[in-house]
mmCIF file of C-alpha atoms in Angstrom:
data_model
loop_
_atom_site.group_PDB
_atom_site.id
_atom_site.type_symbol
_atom_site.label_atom_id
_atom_site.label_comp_id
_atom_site.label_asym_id
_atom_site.label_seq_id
_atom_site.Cartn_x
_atom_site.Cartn_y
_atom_site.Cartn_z
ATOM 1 C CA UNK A 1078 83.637 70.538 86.203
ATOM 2 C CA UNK A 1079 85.328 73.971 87.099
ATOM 3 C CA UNK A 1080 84.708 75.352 90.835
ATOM 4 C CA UNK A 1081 83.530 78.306 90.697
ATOM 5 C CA UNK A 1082 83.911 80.803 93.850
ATOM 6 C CA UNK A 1083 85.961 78.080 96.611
ATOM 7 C CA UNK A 1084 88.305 78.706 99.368
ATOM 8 C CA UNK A 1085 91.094 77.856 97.319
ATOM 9 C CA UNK A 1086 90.694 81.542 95.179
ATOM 10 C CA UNK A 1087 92.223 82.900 98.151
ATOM 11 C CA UNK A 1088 95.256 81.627 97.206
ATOM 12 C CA UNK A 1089 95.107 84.495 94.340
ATOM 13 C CA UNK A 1090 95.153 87.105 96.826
ATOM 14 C CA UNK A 1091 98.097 88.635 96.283
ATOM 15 C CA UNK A 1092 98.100 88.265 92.671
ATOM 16 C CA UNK A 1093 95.144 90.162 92.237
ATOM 17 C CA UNK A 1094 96.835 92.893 95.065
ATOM 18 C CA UNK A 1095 99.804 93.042 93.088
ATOM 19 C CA UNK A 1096 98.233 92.909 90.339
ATOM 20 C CA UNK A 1097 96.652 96.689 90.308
ATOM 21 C CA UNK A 1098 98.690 98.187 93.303
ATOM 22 C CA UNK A 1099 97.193 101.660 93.080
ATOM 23 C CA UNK A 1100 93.706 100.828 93.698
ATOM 24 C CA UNK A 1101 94.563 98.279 95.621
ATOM 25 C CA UNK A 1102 96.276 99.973 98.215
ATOM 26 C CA UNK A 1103 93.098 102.362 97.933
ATOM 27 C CA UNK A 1104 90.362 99.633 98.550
ATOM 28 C CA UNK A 1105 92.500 98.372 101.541
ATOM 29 C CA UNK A 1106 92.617 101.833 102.806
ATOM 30 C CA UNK A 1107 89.144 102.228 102.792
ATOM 31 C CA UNK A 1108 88.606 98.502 104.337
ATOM 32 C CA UNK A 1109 90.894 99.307 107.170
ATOM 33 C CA UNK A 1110 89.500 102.662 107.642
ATOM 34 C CA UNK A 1111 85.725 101.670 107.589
ATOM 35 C CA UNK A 1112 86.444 98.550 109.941
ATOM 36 C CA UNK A 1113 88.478 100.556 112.642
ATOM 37 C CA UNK A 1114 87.619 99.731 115.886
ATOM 38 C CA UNK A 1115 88.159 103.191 117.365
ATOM 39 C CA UNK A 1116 85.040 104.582 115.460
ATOM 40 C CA UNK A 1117 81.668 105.772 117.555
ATOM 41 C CA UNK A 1118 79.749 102.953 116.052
ATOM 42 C CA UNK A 1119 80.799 99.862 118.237
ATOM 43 C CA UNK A 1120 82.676 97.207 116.464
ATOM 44 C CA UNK A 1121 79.708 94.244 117.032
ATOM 45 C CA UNK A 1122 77.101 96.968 115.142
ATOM 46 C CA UNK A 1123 79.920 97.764 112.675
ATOM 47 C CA UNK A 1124 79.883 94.022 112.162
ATOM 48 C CA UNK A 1125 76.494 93.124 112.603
ATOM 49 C CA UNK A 1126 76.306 96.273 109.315
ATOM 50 C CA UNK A 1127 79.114 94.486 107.260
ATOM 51 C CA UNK A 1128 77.408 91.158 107.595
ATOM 52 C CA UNK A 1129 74.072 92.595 106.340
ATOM 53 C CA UNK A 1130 75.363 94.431 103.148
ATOM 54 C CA UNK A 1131 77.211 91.468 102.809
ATOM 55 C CA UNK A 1132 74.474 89.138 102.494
ATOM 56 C CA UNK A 1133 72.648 91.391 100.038
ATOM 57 C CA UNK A 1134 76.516 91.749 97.711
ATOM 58 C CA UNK A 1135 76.278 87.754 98.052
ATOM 59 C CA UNK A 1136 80.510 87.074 99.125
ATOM 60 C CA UNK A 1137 80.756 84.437 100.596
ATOM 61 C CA UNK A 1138 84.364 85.788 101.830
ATOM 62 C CA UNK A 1139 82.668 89.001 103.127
ATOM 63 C CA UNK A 1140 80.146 87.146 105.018
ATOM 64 C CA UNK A 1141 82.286 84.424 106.821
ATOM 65 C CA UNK A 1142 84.588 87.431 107.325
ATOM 66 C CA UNK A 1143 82.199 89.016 109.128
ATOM 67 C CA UNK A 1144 80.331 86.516 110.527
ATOM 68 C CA UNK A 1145 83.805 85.473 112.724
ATOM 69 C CA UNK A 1146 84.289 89.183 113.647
ATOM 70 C CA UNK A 1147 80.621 89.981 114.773
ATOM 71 C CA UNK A 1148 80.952 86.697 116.755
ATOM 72 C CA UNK A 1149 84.524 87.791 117.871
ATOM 73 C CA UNK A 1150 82.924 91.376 118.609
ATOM 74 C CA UNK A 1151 80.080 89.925 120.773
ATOM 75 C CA UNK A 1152 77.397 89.288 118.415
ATOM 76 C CA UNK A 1153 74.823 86.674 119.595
ATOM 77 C CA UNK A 1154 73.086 83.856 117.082
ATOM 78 C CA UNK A 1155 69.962 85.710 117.378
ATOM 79 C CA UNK A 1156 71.298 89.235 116.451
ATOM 80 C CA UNK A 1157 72.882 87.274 113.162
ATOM 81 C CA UNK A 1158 69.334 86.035 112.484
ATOM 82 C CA UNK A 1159 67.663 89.271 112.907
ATOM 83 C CA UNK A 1160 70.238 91.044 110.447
ATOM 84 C CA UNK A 1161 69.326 88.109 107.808
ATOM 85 C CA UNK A 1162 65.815 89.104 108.057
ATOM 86 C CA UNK A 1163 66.511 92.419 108.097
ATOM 87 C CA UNK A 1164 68.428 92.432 105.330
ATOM 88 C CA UNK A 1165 65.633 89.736 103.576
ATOM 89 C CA UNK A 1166 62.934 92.919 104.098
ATOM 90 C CA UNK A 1167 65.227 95.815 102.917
ATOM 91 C CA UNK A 1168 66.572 93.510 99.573
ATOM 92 C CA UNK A 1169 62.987 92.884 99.140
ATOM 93 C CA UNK A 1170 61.491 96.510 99.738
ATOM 94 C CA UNK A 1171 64.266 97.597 96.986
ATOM 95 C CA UNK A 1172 62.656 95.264 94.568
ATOM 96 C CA UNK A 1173 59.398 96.849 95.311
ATOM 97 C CA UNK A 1174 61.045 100.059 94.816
ATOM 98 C CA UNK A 1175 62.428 99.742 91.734
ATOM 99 C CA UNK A 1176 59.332 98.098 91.109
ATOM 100 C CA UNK A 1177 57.204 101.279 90.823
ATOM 101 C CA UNK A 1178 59.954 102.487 88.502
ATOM 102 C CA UNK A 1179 59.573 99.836 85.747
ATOM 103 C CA UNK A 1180 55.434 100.421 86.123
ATOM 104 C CA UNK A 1181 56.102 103.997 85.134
ATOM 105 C CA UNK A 1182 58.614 103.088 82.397
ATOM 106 C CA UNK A 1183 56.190 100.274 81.148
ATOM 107 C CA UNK A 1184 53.322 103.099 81.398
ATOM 108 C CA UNK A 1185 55.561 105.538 79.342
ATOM 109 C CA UNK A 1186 56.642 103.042 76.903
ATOM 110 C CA UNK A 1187 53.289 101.843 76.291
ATOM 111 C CA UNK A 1188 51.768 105.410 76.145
ATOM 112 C CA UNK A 1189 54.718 106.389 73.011
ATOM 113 C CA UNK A 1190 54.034 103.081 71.426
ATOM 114 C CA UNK A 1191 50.437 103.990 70.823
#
């Protein structure tokens, strides 16, 4: 049975780097540039931020990345716990969003089918 997504992909790192060294060197750009610690938002918030995004993009490298830093950066369980739910209610509240827009597209649909 094939792994799929394990620790040992990281191995590929710079294959995939070297792979595409343009954008590459882009994305790392804007990865340094958006986790610099001499922004105005404090690194822990910056953190506790890239932890929540990542929970709702699913990496599992992005979130033990972050996880370590935000603990690193001062981040306590229970902050970590209120950015999952957090990020639970806002992934959820999108649903509902995009929720309203399939009732109008079902409503438009069924109105041009009639």
């Amino acid at each position: 049975m094939t792994d799929y997504q394990t620790p040992k992909d990281r191995a590929y790192t710079n294959t995939l780097l070297n792979a595409a060294p343009k954008e590459a060197s882009a994305f790392m750009n804007l990865k340094h540039t958006a986790e610099r610690t001499d922004g105005v938002i404090p690194i822990k918030y910056r953190e506790l931020m890239s932890v929540a995004v990542a929970l709702t993009t699913q990496c599992a490298y992005c979130i033990e990345s972050h996880i370590n830093n935000a603990v690193e950066a001062g981040a306590s369980r229970e902050e970590i716990a209120e950015t999952v739910f957090i990020t639970a209610a806002l992934r959820a509240g999108g649903a509902v969003g995009t929720g309203l827009m399939a009732m109008r597209l079902f409503e438009e649909a069924s109105s041009a089918s009639k």
